[in-house]
PDB file of C-alpha atoms and ligand atoms in Angstrom:
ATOM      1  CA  UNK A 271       0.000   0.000   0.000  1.00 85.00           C
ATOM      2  CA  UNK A 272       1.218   3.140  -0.927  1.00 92.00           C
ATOM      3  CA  UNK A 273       1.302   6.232   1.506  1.00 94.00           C
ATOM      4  CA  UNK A 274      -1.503   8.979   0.914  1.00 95.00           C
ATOM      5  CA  UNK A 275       0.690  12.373  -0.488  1.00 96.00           C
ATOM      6  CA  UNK A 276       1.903  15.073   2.094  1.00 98.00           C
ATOM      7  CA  UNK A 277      -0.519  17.915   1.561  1.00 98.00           C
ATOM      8  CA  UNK A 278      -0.933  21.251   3.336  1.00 98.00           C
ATOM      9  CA  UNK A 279      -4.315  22.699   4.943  1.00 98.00           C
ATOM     10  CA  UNK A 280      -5.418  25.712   6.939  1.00 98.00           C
ATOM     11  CA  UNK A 281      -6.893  25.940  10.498  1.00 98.00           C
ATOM     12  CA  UNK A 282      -8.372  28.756  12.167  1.00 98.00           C
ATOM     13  CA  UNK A 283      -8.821  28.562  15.663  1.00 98.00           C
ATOM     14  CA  UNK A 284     -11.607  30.262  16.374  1.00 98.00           C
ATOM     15  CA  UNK A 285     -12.304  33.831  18.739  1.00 98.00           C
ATOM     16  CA  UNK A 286     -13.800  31.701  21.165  1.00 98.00           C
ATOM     17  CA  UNK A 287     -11.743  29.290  21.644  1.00 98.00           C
ATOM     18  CA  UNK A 288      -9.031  32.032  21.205  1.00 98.00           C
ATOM     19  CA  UNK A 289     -10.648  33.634  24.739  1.00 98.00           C
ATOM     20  CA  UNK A 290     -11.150  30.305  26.772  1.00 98.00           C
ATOM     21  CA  UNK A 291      -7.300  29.782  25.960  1.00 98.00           C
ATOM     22  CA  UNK A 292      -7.705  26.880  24.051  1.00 98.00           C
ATOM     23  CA  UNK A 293      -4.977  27.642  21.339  1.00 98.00           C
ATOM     24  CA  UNK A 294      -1.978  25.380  22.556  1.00 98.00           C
ATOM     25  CA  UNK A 295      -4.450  22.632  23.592  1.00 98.00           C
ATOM     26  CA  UNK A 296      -5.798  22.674  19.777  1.00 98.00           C
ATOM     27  CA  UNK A 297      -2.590  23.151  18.209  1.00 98.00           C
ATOM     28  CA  UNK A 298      -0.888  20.188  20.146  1.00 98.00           C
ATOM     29  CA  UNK A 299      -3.609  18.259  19.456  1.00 98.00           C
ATOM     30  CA  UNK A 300      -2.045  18.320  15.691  1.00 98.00           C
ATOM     31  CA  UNK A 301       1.066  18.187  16.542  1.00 98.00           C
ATOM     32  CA  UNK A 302       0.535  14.932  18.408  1.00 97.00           C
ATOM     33  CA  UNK A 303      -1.281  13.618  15.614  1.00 97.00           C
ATOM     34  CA  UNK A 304       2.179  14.203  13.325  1.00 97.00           C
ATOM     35  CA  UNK A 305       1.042  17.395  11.182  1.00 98.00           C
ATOM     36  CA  UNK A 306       3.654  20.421  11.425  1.00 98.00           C
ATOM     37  CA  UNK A 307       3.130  23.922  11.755  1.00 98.00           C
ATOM     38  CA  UNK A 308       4.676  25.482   9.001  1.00 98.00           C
ATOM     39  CA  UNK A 309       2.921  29.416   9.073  1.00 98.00           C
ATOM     40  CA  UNK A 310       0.916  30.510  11.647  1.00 98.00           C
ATOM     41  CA  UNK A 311      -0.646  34.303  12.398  1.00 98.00           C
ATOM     42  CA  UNK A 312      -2.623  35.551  15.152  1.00 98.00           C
ATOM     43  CA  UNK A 313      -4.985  38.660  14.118  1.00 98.00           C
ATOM     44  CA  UNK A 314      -8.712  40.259  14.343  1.00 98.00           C
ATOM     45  CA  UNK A 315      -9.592  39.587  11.078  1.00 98.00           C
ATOM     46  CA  UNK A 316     -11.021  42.904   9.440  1.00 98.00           C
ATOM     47  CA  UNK A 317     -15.035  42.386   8.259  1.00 98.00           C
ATOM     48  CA  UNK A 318     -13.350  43.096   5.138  1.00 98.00           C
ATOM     49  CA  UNK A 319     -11.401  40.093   5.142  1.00 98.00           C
ATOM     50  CA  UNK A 320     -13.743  37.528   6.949  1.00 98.00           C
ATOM     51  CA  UNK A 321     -16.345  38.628   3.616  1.00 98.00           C
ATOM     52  CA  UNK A 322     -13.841  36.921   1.634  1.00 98.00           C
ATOM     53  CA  UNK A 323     -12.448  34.378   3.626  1.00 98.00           C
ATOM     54  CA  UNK A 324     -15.809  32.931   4.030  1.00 98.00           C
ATOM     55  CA  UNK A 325     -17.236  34.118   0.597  1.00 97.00           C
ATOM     56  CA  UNK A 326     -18.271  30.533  -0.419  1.00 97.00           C
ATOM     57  CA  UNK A 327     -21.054  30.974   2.306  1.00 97.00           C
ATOM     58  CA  UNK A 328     -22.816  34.849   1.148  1.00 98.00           C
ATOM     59  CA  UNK A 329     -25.639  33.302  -0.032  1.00 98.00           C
ATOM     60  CA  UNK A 330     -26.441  31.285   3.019  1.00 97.00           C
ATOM     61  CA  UNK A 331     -28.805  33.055   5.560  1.00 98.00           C
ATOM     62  CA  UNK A 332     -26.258  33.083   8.500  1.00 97.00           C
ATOM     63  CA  UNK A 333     -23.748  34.803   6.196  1.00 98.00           C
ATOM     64  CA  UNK A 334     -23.440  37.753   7.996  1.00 98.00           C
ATOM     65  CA  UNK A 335     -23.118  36.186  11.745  1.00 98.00           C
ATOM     66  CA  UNK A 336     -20.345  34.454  10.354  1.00 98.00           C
ATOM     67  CA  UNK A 337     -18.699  37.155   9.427  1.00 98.00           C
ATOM     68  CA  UNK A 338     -19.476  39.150  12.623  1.00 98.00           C
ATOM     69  CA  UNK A 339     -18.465  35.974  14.446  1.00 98.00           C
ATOM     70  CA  UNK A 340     -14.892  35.414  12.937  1.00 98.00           C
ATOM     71  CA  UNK A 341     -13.973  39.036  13.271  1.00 98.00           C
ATOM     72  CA  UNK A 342     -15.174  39.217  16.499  1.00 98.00           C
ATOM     73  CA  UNK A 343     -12.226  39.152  18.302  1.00 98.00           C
ATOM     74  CA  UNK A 344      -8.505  37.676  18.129  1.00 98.00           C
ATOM     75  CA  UNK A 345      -8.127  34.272  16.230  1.00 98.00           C
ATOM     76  CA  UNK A 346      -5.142  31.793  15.249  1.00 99.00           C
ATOM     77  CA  UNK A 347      -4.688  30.741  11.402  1.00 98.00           C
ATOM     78  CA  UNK A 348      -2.043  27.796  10.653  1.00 99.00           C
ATOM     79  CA  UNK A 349      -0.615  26.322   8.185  1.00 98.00           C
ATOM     80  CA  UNK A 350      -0.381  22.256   8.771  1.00 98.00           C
ATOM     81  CA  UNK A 351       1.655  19.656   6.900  1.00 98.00           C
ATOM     82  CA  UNK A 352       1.530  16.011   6.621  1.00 98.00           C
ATOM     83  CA  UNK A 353      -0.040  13.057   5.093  1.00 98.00           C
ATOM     84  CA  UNK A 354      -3.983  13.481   4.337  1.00 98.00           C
ATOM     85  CA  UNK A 355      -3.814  16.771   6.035  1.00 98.00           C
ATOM     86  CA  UNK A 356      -6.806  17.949   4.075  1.00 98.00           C
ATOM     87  CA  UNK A 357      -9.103  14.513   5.663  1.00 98.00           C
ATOM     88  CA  UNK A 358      -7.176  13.938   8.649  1.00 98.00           C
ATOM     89  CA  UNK A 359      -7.742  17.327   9.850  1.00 98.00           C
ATOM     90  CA  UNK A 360     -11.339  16.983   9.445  1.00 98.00           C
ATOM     91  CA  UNK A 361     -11.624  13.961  11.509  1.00 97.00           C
ATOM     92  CA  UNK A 362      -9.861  15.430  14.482  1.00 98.00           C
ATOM     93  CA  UNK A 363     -11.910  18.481  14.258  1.00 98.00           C
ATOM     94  CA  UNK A 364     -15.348  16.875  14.318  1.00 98.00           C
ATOM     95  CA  UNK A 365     -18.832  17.475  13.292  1.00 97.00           C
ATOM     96  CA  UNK A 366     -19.652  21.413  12.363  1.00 95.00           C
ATOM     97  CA  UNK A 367     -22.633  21.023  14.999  1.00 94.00           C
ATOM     98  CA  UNK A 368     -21.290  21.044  18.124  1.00 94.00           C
ATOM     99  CA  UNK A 369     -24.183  18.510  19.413  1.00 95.00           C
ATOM    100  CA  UNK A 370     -23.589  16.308  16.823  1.00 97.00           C
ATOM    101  CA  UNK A 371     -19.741  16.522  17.157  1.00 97.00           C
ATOM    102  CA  UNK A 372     -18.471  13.329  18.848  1.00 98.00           C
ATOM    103  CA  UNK A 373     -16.696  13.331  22.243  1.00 98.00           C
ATOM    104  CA  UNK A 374     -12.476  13.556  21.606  1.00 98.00           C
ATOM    105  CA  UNK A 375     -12.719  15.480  18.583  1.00 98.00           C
ATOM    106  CA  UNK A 376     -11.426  18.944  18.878  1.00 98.00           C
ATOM    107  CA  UNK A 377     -15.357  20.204  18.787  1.00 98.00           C
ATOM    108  CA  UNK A 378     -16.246  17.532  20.716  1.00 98.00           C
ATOM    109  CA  UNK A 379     -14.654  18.515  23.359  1.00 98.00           C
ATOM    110  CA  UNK A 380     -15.140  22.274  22.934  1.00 98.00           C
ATOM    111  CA  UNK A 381     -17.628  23.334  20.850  1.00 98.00           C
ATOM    112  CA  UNK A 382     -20.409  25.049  22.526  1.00 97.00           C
ATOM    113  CA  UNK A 383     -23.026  26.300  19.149  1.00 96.00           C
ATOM    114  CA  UNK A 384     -22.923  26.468  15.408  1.00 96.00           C
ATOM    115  CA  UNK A 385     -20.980  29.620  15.220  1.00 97.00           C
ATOM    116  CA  UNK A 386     -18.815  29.175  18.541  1.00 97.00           C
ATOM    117  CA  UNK A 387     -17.560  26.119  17.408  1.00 97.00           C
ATOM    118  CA  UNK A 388     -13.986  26.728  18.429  1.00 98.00           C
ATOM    119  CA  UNK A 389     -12.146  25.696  14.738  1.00 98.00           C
ATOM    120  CA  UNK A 390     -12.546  26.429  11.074  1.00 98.00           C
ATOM    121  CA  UNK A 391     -10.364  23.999   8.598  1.00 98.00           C
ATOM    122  CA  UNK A 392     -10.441  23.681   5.115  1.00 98.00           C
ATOM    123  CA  UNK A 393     -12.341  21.118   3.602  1.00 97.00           C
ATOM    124  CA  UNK A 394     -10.539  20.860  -0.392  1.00 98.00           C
ATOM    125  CA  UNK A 395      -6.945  21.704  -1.653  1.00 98.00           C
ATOM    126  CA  UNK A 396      -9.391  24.544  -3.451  1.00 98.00           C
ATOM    127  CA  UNK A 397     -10.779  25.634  -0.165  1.00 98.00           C
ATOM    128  CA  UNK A 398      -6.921  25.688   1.449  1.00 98.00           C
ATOM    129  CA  UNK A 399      -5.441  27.584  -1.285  1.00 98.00           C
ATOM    130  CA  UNK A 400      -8.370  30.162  -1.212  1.00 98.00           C
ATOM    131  CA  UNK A 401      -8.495  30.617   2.778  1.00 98.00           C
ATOM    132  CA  UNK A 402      -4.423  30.534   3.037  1.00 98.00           C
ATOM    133  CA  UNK A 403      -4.544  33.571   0.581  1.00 98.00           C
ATOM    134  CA  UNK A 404      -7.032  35.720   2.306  1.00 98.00           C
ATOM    135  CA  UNK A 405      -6.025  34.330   5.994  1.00 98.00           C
ATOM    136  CA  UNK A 406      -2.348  35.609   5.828  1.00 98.00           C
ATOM    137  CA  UNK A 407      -2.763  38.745   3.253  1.00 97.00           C
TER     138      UNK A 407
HETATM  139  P1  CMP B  73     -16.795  26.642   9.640  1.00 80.09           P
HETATM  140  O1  CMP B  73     -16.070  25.364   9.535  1.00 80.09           O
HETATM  141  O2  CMP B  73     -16.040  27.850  10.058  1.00 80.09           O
HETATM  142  O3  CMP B  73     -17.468  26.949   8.208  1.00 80.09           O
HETATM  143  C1  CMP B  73     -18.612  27.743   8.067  1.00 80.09           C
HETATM  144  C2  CMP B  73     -19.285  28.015   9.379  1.00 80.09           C
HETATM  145  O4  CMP B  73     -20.629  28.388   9.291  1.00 80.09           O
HETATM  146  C3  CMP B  73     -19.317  26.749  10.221  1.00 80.09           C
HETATM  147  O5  CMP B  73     -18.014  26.464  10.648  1.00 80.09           O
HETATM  148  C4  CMP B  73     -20.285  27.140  11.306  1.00 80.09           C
HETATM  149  O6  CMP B  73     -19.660  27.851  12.366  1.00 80.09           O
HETATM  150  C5  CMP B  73     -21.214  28.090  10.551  1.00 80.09           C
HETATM  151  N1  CMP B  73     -22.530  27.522  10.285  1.00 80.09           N
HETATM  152  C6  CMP B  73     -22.822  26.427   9.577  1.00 80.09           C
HETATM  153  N2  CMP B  73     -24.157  26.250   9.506  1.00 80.09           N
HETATM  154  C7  CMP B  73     -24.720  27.278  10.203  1.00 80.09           C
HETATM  155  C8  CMP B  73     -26.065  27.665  10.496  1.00 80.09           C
HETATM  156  N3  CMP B  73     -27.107  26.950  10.061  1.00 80.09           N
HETATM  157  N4  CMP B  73     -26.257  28.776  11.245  1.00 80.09           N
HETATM  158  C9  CMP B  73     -25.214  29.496  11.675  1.00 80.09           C
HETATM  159  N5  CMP B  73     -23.903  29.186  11.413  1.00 80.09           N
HETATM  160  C10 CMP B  73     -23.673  28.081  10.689  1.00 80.09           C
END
Protein backbone atom coordinates (compact mmCIF):
# COMPACT_ATOMS: atom_id res chain seq x y z
CA UNK A 1 0.00 0.00 0.00
CA UNK A 2 1.22 3.14 -0.93
CA UNK A 3 1.30 6.23 1.51
CA UNK A 4 -1.50 8.98 0.91
CA UNK A 5 0.69 12.37 -0.49
CA UNK A 6 1.90 15.07 2.09
CA UNK A 7 -0.52 17.92 1.56
CA UNK A 8 -0.93 21.25 3.34
CA UNK A 9 -4.31 22.70 4.94
CA UNK A 10 -5.42 25.71 6.94
CA UNK A 11 -6.89 25.94 10.50
CA UNK A 12 -8.37 28.76 12.17
CA UNK A 13 -8.82 28.56 15.66
CA UNK A 14 -11.61 30.26 16.37
CA UNK A 15 -12.30 33.83 18.74
CA UNK A 16 -13.80 31.70 21.17
CA UNK A 17 -11.74 29.29 21.64
CA UNK A 18 -9.03 32.03 21.20
CA UNK A 19 -10.65 33.63 24.74
CA UNK A 20 -11.15 30.30 26.77
CA UNK A 21 -7.30 29.78 25.96
CA UNK A 22 -7.71 26.88 24.05
CA UNK A 23 -4.98 27.64 21.34
CA UNK A 24 -1.98 25.38 22.56
CA UNK A 25 -4.45 22.63 23.59
CA UNK A 26 -5.80 22.67 19.78
CA UNK A 27 -2.59 23.15 18.21
CA UNK A 28 -0.89 20.19 20.15
CA UNK A 29 -3.61 18.26 19.46
CA UNK A 30 -2.05 18.32 15.69
CA UNK A 31 1.07 18.19 16.54
CA UNK A 32 0.54 14.93 18.41
CA UNK A 33 -1.28 13.62 15.61
CA UNK A 34 2.18 14.20 13.32
CA UNK A 35 1.04 17.40 11.18
CA UNK A 36 3.65 20.42 11.42
CA UNK A 37 3.13 23.92 11.75
CA UNK A 38 4.68 25.48 9.00
CA UNK A 39 2.92 29.42 9.07
CA UNK A 40 0.92 30.51 11.65
CA UNK A 41 -0.65 34.30 12.40
CA UNK A 42 -2.62 35.55 15.15
CA UNK A 43 -4.98 38.66 14.12
CA UNK A 44 -8.71 40.26 14.34
CA UNK A 45 -9.59 39.59 11.08
CA UNK A 46 -11.02 42.90 9.44
CA UNK A 47 -15.03 42.39 8.26
CA UNK A 48 -13.35 43.10 5.14
CA UNK A 49 -11.40 40.09 5.14
CA UNK A 50 -13.74 37.53 6.95
CA UNK A 51 -16.34 38.63 3.62
CA UNK A 52 -13.84 36.92 1.63
CA UNK A 53 -12.45 34.38 3.63
CA UNK A 54 -15.81 32.93 4.03
CA UNK A 55 -17.24 34.12 0.60
CA UNK A 56 -18.27 30.53 -0.42
CA UNK A 57 -21.05 30.97 2.31
CA UNK A 58 -22.82 34.85 1.15
CA UNK A 59 -25.64 33.30 -0.03
CA UNK A 60 -26.44 31.28 3.02
CA UNK A 61 -28.80 33.05 5.56
CA UNK A 62 -26.26 33.08 8.50
CA UNK A 63 -23.75 34.80 6.20
CA UNK A 64 -23.44 37.75 8.00
CA UNK A 65 -23.12 36.19 11.75
CA UNK A 66 -20.35 34.45 10.35
CA UNK A 67 -18.70 37.15 9.43
CA UNK A 68 -19.48 39.15 12.62
CA UNK A 69 -18.47 35.97 14.45
CA UNK A 70 -14.89 35.41 12.94
CA UNK A 71 -13.97 39.04 13.27
CA UNK A 72 -15.17 39.22 16.50
CA UNK A 73 -12.23 39.15 18.30
CA UNK A 74 -8.50 37.68 18.13
CA UNK A 75 -8.13 34.27 16.23
CA UNK A 76 -5.14 31.79 15.25
CA UNK A 77 -4.69 30.74 11.40
CA UNK A 78 -2.04 27.80 10.65
CA UNK A 79 -0.62 26.32 8.18
CA UNK A 80 -0.38 22.26 8.77
CA UNK A 81 1.66 19.66 6.90
CA UNK A 82 1.53 16.01 6.62
CA UNK A 83 -0.04 13.06 5.09
CA UNK A 84 -3.98 13.48 4.34
CA UNK A 85 -3.81 16.77 6.03
CA UNK A 86 -6.81 17.95 4.08
CA UNK A 87 -9.10 14.51 5.66
CA UNK A 88 -7.18 13.94 8.65
CA UNK A 89 -7.74 17.33 9.85
CA UNK A 90 -11.34 16.98 9.45
CA UNK A 91 -11.62 13.96 11.51
CA UNK A 92 -9.86 15.43 14.48
CA UNK A 93 -11.91 18.48 14.26
CA UNK A 94 -15.35 16.87 14.32
CA UNK A 95 -18.83 17.48 13.29
CA UNK A 96 -19.65 21.41 12.36
CA UNK A 97 -22.63 21.02 15.00
CA UNK A 98 -21.29 21.04 18.12
CA UNK A 99 -24.18 18.51 19.41
CA UNK A 100 -23.59 16.31 16.82
CA UNK A 101 -19.74 16.52 17.16
CA UNK A 102 -18.47 13.33 18.85
CA UNK A 103 -16.70 13.33 22.24
CA UNK A 104 -12.48 13.56 21.61
CA UNK A 105 -12.72 15.48 18.58
CA UNK A 106 -11.43 18.94 18.88
CA UNK A 107 -15.36 20.20 18.79
CA UNK A 108 -16.25 17.53 20.72
CA UNK A 109 -14.65 18.51 23.36
CA UNK A 110 -15.14 22.27 22.93
CA UNK A 111 -17.63 23.33 20.85
CA UNK A 112 -20.41 25.05 22.53
CA UNK A 113 -23.03 26.30 19.15
CA UNK A 114 -22.92 26.47 15.41
CA UNK A 115 -20.98 29.62 15.22
CA UNK A 116 -18.82 29.17 18.54
CA UNK A 117 -17.56 26.12 17.41
CA UNK A 118 -13.99 26.73 18.43
CA UNK A 119 -12.15 25.70 14.74
CA UNK A 120 -12.55 26.43 11.07
CA UNK A 121 -10.36 24.00 8.60
CA UNK A 122 -10.44 23.68 5.11
CA UNK A 123 -12.34 21.12 3.60
CA UNK A 124 -10.54 20.86 -0.39
CA UNK A 125 -6.95 21.70 -1.65
CA UNK A 126 -9.39 24.54 -3.45
CA UNK A 127 -10.78 25.63 -0.17
CA UNK A 128 -6.92 25.69 1.45
CA UNK A 129 -5.44 27.58 -1.28
CA UNK A 130 -8.37 30.16 -1.21
CA UNK A 131 -8.50 30.62 2.78
CA UNK A 132 -4.42 30.53 3.04
CA UNK A 133 -4.54 33.57 0.58
CA UNK A 134 -7.03 35.72 2.31
CA UNK A 135 -6.02 34.33 5.99
CA UNK A 136 -2.35 35.61 5.83
CA UNK A 137 -2.76 38.74 3.25
P1 LIG B 1 -16.80 26.64 9.64
O1 LIG B 1 -16.07 25.36 9.53
O2 LIG B 1 -16.04 27.85 10.06
O3 LIG B 1 -17.47 26.95 8.21
C1 LIG B 1 -18.61 27.74 8.07
C2 LIG B 1 -19.28 28.02 9.38
O4 LIG B 1 -20.63 28.39 9.29
C3 LIG B 1 -19.32 26.75 10.22
O5 LIG B 1 -18.01 26.46 10.65
C4 LIG B 1 -20.29 27.14 11.31
O6 LIG B 1 -19.66 27.85 12.37
C5 LIG B 1 -21.21 28.09 10.55
N1 LIG B 1 -22.53 27.52 10.28
C6 LIG B 1 -22.82 26.43 9.58
N2 LIG B 1 -24.16 26.25 9.51
C7 LIG B 1 -24.72 27.28 10.20
C8 LIG B 1 -26.07 27.67 10.50
N3 LIG B 1 -27.11 26.95 10.06
N4 LIG B 1 -26.26 28.78 11.25
C9 LIG B 1 -25.21 29.50 11.67
N5 LIG B 1 -23.90 29.19 11.41
C10 LIG B 1 -23.67 28.08 10.69
Amino acid sequence: MSLPAVERTLIVVKPDAVARGLVGEIIGRFERRGLKPVEIKMQTVSKAKATQFYIVHKDKPFFGDLVSFISSGPSVGVVLEGRDAIALVRRVIGSTKSWEAAPGTIRGDFATGLLDNAIHASDSKESFDWESKTYFS
